Short mmCIF file of N, CA, C and O in Angstrom, two decimals:
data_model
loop_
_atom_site.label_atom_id
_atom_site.label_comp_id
_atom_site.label_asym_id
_atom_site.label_seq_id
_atom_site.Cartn_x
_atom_site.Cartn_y
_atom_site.Cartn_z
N UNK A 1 33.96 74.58 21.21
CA UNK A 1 34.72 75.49 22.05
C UNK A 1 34.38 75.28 23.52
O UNK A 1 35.22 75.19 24.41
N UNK A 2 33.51 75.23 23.62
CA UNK A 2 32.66 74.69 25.46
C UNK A 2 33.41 73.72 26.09
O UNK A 2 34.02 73.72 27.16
N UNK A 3 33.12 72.38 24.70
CA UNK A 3 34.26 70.80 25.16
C UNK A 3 35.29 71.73 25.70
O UNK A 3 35.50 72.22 26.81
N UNK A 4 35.76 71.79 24.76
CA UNK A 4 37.51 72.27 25.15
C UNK A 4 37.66 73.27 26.80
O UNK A 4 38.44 73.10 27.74
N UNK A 5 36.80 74.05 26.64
CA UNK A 5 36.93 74.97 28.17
C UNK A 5 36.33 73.96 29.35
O UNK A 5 36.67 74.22 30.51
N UNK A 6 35.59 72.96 29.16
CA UNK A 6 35.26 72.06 30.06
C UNK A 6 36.15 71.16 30.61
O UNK A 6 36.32 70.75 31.75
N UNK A 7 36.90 70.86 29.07
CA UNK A 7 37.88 69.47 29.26
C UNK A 7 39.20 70.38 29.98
O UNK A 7 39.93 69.75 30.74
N UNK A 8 39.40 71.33 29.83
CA UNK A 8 40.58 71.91 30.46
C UNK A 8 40.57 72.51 31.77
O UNK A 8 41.65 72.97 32.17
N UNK A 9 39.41 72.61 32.61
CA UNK A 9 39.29 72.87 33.50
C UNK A 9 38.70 71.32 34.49
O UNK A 9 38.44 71.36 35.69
N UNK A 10 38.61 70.30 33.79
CA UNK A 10 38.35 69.02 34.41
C UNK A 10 40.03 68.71 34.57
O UNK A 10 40.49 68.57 35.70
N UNK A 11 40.99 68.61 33.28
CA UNK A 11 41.92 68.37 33.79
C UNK A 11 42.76 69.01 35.24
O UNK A 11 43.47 68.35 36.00
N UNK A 12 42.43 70.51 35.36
CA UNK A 12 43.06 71.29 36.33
C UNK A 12 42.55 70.88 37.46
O UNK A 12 43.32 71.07 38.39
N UNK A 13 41.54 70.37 37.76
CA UNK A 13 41.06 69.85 38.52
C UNK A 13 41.37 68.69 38.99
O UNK A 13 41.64 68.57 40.18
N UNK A 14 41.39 67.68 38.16
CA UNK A 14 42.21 66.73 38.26
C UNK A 14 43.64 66.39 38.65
O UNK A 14 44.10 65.34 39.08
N UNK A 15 44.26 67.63 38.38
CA UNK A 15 45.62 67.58 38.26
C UNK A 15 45.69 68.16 39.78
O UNK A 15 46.68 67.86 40.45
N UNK A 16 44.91 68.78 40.20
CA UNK A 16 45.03 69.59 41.27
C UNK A 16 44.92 68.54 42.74
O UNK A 16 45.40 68.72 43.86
N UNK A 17 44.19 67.54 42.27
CA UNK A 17 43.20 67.06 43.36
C UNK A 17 44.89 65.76 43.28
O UNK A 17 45.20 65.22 44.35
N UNK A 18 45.49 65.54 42.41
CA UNK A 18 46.48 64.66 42.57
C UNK A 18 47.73 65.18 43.72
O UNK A 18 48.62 64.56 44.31
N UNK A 19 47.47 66.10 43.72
CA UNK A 19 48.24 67.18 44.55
C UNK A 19 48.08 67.18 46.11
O UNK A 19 48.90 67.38 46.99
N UNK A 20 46.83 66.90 46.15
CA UNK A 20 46.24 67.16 47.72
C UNK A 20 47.01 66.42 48.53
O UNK A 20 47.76 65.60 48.00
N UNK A 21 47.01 66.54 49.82
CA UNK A 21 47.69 65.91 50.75
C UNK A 21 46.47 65.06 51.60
O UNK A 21 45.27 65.04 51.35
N UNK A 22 47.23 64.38 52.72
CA UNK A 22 46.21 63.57 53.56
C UNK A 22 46.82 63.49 54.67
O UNK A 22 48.01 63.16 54.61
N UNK A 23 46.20 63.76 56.02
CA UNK A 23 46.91 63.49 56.86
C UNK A 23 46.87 62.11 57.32
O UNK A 23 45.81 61.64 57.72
N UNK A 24 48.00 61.38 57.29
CA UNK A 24 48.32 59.95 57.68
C UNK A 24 48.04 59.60 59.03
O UNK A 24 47.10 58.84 59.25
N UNK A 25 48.66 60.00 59.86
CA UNK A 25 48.50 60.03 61.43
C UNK A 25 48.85 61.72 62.32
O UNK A 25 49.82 62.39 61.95
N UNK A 26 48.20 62.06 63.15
CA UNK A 26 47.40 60.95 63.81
C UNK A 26 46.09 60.51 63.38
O UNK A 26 45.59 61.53 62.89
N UNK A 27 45.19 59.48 63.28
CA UNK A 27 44.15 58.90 62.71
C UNK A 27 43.03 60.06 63.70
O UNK A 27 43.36 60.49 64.80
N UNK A 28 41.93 60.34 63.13
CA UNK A 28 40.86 60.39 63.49
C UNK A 28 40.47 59.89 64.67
O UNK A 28 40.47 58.73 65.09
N UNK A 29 40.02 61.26 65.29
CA UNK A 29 39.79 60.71 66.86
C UNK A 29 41.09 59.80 67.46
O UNK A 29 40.99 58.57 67.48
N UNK A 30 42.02 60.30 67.83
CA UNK A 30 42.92 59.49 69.01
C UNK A 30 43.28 60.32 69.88
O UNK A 30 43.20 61.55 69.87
N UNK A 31 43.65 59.71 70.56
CA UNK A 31 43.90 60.43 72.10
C UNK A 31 45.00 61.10 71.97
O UNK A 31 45.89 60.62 71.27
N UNK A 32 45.14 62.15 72.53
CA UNK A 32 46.45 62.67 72.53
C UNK A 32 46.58 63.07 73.91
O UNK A 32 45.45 63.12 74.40
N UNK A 33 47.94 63.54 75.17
CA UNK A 33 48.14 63.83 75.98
C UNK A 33 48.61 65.56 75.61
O UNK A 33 49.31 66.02 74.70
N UNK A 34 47.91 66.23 76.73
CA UNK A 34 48.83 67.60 76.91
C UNK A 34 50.22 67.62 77.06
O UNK A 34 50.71 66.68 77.68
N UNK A 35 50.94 68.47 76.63
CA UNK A 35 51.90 68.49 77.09
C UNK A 35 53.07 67.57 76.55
O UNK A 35 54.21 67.66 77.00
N UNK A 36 52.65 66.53 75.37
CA UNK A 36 53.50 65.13 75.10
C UNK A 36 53.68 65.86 73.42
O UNK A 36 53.15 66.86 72.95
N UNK A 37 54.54 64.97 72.87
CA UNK A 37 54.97 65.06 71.24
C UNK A 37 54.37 64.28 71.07
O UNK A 37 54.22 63.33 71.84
N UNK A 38 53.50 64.52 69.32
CA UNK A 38 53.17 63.39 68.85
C UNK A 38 53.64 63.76 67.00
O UNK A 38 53.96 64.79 66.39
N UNK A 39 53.47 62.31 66.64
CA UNK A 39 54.40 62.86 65.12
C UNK A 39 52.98 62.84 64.24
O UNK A 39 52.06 62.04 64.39
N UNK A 40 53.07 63.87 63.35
CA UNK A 40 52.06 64.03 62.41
C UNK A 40 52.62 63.72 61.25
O UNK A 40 53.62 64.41 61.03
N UNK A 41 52.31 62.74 60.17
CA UNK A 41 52.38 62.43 59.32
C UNK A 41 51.18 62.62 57.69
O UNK A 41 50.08 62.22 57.33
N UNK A 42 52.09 63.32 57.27
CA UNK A 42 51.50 64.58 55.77
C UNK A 42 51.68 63.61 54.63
O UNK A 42 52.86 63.57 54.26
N UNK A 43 50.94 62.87 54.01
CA UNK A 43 50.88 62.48 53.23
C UNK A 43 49.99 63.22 51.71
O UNK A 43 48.85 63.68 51.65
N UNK A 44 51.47 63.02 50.21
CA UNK A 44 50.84 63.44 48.96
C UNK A 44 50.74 62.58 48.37
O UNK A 44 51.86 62.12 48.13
N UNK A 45 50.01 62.06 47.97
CA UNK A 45 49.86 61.15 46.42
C UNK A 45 51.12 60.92 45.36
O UNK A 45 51.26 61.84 44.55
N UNK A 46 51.81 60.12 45.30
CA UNK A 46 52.43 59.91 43.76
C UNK A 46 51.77 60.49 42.67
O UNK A 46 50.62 60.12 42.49
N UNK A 47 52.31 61.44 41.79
CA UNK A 47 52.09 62.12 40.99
C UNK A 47 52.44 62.39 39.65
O UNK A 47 53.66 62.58 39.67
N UNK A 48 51.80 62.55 37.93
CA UNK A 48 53.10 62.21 36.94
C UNK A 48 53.13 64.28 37.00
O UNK A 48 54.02 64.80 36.31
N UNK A 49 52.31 65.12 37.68
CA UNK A 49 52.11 66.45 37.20
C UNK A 49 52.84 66.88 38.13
O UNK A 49 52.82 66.52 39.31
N UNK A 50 53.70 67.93 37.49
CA UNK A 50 54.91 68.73 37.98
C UNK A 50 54.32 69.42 39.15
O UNK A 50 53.13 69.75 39.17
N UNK A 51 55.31 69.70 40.35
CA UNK A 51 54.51 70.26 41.31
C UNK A 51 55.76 71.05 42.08
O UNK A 51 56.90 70.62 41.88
N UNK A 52 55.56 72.21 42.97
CA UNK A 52 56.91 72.17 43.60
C UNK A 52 56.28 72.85 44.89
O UNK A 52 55.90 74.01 45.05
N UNK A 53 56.29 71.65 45.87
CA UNK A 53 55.73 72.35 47.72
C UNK A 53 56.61 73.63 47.94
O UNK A 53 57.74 74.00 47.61
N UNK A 54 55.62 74.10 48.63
CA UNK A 54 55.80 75.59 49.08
C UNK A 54 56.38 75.52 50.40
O UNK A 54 57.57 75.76 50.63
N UNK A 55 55.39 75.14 51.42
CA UNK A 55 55.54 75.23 52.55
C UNK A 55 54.07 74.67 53.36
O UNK A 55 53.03 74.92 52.76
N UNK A 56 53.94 73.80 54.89
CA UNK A 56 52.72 73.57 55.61
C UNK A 56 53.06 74.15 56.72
O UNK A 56 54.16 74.55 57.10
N UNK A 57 51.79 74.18 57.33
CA UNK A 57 51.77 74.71 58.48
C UNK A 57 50.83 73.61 59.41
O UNK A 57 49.83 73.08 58.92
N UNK A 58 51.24 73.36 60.70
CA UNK A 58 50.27 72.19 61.95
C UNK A 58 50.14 73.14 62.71
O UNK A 58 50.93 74.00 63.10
N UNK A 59 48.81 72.90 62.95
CA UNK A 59 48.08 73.46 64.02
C UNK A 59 47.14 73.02 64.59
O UNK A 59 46.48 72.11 64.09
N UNK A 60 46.74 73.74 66.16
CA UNK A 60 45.83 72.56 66.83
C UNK A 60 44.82 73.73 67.57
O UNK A 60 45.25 74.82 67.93
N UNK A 61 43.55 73.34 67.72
CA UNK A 61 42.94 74.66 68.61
C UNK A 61 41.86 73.13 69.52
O UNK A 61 41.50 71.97 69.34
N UNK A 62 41.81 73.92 70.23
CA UNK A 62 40.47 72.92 71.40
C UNK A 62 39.06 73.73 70.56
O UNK A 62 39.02 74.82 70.00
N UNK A 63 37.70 72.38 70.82
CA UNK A 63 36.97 72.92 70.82
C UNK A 63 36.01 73.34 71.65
O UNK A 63 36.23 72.85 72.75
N UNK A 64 34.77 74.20 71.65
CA UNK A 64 34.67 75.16 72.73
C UNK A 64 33.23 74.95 72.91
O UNK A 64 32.52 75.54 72.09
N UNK A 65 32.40 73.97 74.14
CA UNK A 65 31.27 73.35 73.83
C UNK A 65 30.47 72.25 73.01
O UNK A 65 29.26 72.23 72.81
N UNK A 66 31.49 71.28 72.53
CA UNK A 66 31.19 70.39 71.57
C UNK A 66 31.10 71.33 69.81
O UNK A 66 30.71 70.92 68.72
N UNK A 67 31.60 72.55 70.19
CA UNK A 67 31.67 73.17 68.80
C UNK A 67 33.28 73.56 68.52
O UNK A 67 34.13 74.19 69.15
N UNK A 68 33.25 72.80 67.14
CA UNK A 68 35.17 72.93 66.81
C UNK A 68 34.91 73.86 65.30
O UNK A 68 34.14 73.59 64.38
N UNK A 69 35.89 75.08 65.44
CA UNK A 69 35.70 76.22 64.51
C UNK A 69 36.67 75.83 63.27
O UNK A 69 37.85 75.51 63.41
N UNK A 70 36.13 75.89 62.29
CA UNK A 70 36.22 75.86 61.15
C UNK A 70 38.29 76.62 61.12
O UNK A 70 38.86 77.66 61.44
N UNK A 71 38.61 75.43 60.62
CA UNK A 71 40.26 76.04 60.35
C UNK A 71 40.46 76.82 59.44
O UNK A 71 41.52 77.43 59.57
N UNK A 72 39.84 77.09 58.47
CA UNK A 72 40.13 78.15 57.44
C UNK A 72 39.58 79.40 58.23
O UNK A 72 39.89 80.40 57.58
N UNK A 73 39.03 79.66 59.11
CA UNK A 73 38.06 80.82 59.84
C UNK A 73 39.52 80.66 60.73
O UNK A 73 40.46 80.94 59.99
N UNK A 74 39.97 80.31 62.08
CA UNK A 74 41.60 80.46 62.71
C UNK A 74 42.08 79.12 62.94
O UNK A 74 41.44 78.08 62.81
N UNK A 75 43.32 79.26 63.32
CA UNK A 75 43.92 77.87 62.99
C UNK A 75 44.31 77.02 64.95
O UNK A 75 44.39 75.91 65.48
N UNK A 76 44.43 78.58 65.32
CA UNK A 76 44.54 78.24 66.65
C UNK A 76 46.19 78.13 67.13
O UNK A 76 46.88 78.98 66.56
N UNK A 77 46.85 77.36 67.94
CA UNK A 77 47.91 77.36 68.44
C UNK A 77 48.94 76.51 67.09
O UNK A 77 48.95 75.31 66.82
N UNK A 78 49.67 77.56 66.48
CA UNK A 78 50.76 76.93 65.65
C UNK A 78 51.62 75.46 66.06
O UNK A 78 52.29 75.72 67.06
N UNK A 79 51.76 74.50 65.78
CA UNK A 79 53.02 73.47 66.28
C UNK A 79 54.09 73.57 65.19
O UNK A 79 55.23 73.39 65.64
N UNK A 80 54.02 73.80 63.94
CA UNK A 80 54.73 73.97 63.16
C UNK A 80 54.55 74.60 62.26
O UNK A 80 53.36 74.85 62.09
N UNK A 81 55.71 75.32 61.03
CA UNK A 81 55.56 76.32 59.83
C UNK A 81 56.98 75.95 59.30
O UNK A 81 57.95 75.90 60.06
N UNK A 82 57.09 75.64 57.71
CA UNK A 82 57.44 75.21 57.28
C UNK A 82 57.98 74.55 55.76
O UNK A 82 57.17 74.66 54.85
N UNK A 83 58.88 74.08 55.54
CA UNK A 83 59.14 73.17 54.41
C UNK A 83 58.56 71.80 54.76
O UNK A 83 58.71 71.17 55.81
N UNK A 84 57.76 71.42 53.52
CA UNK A 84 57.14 70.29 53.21
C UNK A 84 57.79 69.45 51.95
O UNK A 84 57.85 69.83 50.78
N UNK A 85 58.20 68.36 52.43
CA UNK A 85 59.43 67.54 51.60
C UNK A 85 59.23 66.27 51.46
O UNK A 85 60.07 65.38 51.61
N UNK A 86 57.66 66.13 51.05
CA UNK A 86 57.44 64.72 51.06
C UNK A 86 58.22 63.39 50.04
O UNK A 86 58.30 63.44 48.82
N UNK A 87 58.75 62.22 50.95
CA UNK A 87 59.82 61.31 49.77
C UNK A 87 58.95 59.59 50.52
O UNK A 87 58.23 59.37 51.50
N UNK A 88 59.54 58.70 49.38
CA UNK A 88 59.51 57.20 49.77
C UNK A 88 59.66 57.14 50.98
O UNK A 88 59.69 58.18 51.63
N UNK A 89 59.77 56.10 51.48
CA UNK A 89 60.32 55.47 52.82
C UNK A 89 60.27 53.62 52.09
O UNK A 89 59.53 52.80 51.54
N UNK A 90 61.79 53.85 52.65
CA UNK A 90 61.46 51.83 52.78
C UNK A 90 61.94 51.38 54.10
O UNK A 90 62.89 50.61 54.19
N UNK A 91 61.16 51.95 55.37
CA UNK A 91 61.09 51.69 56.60
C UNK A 91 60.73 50.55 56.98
O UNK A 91 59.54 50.44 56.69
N UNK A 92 61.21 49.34 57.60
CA UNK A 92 60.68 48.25 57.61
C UNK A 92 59.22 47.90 58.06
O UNK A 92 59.13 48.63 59.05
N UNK A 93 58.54 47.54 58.00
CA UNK A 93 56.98 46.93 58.61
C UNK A 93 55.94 48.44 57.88
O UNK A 93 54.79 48.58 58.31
N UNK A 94 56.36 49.21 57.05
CA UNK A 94 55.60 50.58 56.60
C UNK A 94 54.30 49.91 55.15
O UNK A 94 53.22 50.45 54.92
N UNK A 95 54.76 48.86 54.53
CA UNK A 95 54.17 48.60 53.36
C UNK A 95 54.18 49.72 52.21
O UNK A 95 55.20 50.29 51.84
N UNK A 96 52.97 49.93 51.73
CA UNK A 96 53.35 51.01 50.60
C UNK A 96 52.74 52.15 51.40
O UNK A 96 51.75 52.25 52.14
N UNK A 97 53.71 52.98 50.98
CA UNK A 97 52.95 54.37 51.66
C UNK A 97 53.50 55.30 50.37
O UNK A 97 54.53 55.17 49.70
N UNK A 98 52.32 56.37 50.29
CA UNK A 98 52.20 57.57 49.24
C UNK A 98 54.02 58.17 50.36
O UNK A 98 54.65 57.89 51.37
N UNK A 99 54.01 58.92 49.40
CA UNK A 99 55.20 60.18 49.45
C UNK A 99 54.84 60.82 50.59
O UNK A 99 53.77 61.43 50.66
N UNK A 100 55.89 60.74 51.81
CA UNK A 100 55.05 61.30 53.02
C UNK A 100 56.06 62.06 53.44
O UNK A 100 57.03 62.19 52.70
N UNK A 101 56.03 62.81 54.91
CA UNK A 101 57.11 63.71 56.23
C UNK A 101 56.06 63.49 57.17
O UNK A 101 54.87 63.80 57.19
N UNK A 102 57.18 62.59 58.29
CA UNK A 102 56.78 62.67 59.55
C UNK A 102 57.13 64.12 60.32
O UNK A 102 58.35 64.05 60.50
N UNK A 103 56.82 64.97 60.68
CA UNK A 103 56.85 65.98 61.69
C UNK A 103 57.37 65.57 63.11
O UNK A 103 57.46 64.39 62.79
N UNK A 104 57.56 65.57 63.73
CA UNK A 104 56.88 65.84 65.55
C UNK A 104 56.41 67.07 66.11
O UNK A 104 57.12 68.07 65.98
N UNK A 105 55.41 67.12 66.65
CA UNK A 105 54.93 68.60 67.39
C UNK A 105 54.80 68.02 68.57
O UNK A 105 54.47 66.87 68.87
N UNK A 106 55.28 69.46 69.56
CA UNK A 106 54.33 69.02 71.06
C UNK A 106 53.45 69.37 71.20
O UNK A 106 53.06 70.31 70.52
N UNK A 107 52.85 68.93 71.94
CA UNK A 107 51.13 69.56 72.17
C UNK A 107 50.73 70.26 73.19
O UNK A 107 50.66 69.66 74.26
N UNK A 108 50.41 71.48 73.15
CA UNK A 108 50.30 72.47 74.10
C UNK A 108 50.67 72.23 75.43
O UNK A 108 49.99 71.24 75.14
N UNK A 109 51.09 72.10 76.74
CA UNK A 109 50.66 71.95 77.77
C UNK A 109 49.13 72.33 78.63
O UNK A 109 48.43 71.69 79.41
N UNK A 110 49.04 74.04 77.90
CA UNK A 110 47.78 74.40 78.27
C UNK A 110 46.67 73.99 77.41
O UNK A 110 45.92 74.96 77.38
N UNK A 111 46.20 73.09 76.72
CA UNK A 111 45.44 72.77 75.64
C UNK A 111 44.34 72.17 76.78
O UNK A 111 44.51 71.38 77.71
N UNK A 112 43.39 72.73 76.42
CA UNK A 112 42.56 72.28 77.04
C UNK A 112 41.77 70.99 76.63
O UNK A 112 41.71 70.62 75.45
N UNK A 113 41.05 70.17 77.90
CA UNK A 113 40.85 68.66 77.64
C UNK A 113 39.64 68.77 76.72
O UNK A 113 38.77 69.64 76.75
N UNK A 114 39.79 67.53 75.75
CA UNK A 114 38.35 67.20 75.41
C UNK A 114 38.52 67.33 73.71
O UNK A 114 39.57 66.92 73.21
N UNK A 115 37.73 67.76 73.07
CA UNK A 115 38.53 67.09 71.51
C UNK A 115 39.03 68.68 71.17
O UNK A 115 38.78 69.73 71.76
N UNK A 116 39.83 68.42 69.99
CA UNK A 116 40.51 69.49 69.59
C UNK A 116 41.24 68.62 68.12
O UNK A 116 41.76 67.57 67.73
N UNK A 117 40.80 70.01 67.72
CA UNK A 117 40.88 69.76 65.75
C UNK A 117 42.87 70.27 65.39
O UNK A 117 43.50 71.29 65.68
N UNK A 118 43.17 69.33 64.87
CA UNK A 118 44.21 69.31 64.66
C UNK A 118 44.50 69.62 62.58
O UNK A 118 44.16 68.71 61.82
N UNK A 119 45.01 70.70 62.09
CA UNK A 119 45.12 71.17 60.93
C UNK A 119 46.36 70.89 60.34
O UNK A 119 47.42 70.71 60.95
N UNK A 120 46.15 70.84 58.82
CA UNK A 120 47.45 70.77 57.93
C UNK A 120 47.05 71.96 56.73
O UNK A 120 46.31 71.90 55.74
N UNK A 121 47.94 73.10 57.33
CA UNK A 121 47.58 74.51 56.08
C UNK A 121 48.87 74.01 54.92
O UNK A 121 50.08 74.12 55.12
N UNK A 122 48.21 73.46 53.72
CA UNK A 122 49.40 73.54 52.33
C UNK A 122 48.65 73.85 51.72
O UNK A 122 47.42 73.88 51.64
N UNK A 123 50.34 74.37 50.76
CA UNK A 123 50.42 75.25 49.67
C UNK A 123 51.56 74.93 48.81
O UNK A 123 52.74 74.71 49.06
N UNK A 124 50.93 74.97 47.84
CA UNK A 124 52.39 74.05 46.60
C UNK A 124 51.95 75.00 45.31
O UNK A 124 51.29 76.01 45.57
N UNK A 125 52.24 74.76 44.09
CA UNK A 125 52.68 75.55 42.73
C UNK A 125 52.60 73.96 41.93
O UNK A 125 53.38 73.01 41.87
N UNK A 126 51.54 74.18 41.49
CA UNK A 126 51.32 73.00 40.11
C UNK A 126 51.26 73.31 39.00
O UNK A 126 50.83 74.34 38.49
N UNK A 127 51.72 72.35 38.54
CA UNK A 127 51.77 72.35 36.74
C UNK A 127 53.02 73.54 35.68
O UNK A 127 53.73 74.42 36.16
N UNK A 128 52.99 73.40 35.11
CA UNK A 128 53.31 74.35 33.78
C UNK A 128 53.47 75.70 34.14
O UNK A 128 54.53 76.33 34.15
N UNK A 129 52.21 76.14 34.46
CA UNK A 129 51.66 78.09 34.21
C UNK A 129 53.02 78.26 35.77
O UNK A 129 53.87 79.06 35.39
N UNK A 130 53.30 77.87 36.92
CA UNK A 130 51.91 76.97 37.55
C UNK A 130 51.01 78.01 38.34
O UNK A 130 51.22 79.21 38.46
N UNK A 131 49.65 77.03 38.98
CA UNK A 131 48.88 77.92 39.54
C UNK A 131 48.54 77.51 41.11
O UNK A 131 48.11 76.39 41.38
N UNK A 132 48.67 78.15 41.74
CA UNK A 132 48.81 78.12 43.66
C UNK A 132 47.90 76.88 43.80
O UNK A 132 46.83 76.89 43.18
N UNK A 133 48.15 76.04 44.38
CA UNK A 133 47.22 75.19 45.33
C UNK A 133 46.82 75.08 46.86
O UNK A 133 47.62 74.43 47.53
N UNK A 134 45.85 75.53 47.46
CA UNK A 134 46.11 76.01 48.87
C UNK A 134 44.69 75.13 49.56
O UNK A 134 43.53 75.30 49.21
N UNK A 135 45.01 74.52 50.25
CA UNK A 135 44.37 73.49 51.20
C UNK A 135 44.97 73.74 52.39
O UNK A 135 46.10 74.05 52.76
N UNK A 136 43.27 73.39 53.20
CA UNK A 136 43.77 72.85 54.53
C UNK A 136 42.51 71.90 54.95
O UNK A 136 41.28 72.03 54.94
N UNK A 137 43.75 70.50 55.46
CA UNK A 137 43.06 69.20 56.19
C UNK A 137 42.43 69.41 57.65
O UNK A 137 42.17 70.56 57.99
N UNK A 138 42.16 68.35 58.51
CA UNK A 138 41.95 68.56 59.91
C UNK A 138 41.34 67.22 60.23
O UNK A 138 40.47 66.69 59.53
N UNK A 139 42.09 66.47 61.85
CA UNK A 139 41.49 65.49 61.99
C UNK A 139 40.81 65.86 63.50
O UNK A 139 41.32 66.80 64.11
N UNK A 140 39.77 65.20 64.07
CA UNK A 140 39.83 65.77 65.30
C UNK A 140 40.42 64.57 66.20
O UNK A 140 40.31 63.39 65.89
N UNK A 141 41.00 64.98 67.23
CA UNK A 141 41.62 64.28 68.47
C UNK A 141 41.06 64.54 69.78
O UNK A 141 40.27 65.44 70.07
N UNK A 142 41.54 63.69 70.51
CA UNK A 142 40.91 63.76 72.09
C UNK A 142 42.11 63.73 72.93
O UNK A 142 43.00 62.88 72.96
N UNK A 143 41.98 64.87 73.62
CA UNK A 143 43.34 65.40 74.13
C UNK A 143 42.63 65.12 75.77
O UNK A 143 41.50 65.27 76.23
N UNK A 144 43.72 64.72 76.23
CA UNK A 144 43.85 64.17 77.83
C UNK A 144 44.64 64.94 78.61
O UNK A 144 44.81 64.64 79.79
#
């Protein structure tokens, strides 16, 4: 009886983690300008477990002394809220890419210089029952 409650909560887990997203670009640490658009790209995994996106949210906050606050604690200045509709692309020069949506956000004007953590709040409905999946990513950037 244990196996079984083990093995079924490894699968949910599993099944869950197939789910997750990644943020594609912008990469870790890049520069970004105040005031400019840049496109954020949400990447999910190919998947065989039923899933149906909810909705993400982008967001960006500066950090404050070489200390950047935890995005699940606030998210900071919204750029977007939303439907999340990740599909193929056979964009030329792309190679293989997971199931993605490019966005564009602008980026604050008043954002202050120096790095600043950039967030992806999702939330999707997996599986069967199904049961909420709620993540949030973050890359940091260096805003100019």
């Amino acid at each position: 009886m244990m196996f079984k409650s083990v093995f079924v909560l490894a699968c949910l887990a599993a099944s869950a983690m197939a789910q997750s997203i990644d943020i594609g670009a912008p990469a870790n640490g890049s520069l970004v300008s105040s005031g400019t658009n840049i496109v954020v790209e949400v990447d999910r995994p190919d998947t065989l477990t039923g899933s149906q996106e909810v909705a993400i949210v982008i967001a960006i906050r500066s950090c404050f002394g070489g200390v950047c606050a935890n995005p699940a604690d606030v998210l900071g200045s919204i750029l977007y809220t939303g439907s999340f509709n990740p599909a193929f692309t056979s964009e030329p020069g792309t190679g293989s890419k997971p199931p993605h949506q490019n966005i564009s956000v602008a980026i604050p004007s008043t954002l202050q210089s120096g790095p600043a953590t950039l967030s992806v709040t999702h939330l999707s409905l997996v599986g069967a029952g199904p049961f909420p999946l709620f993540e949030i990513k973050n890359v940091t950037l260096n805003v100019a």
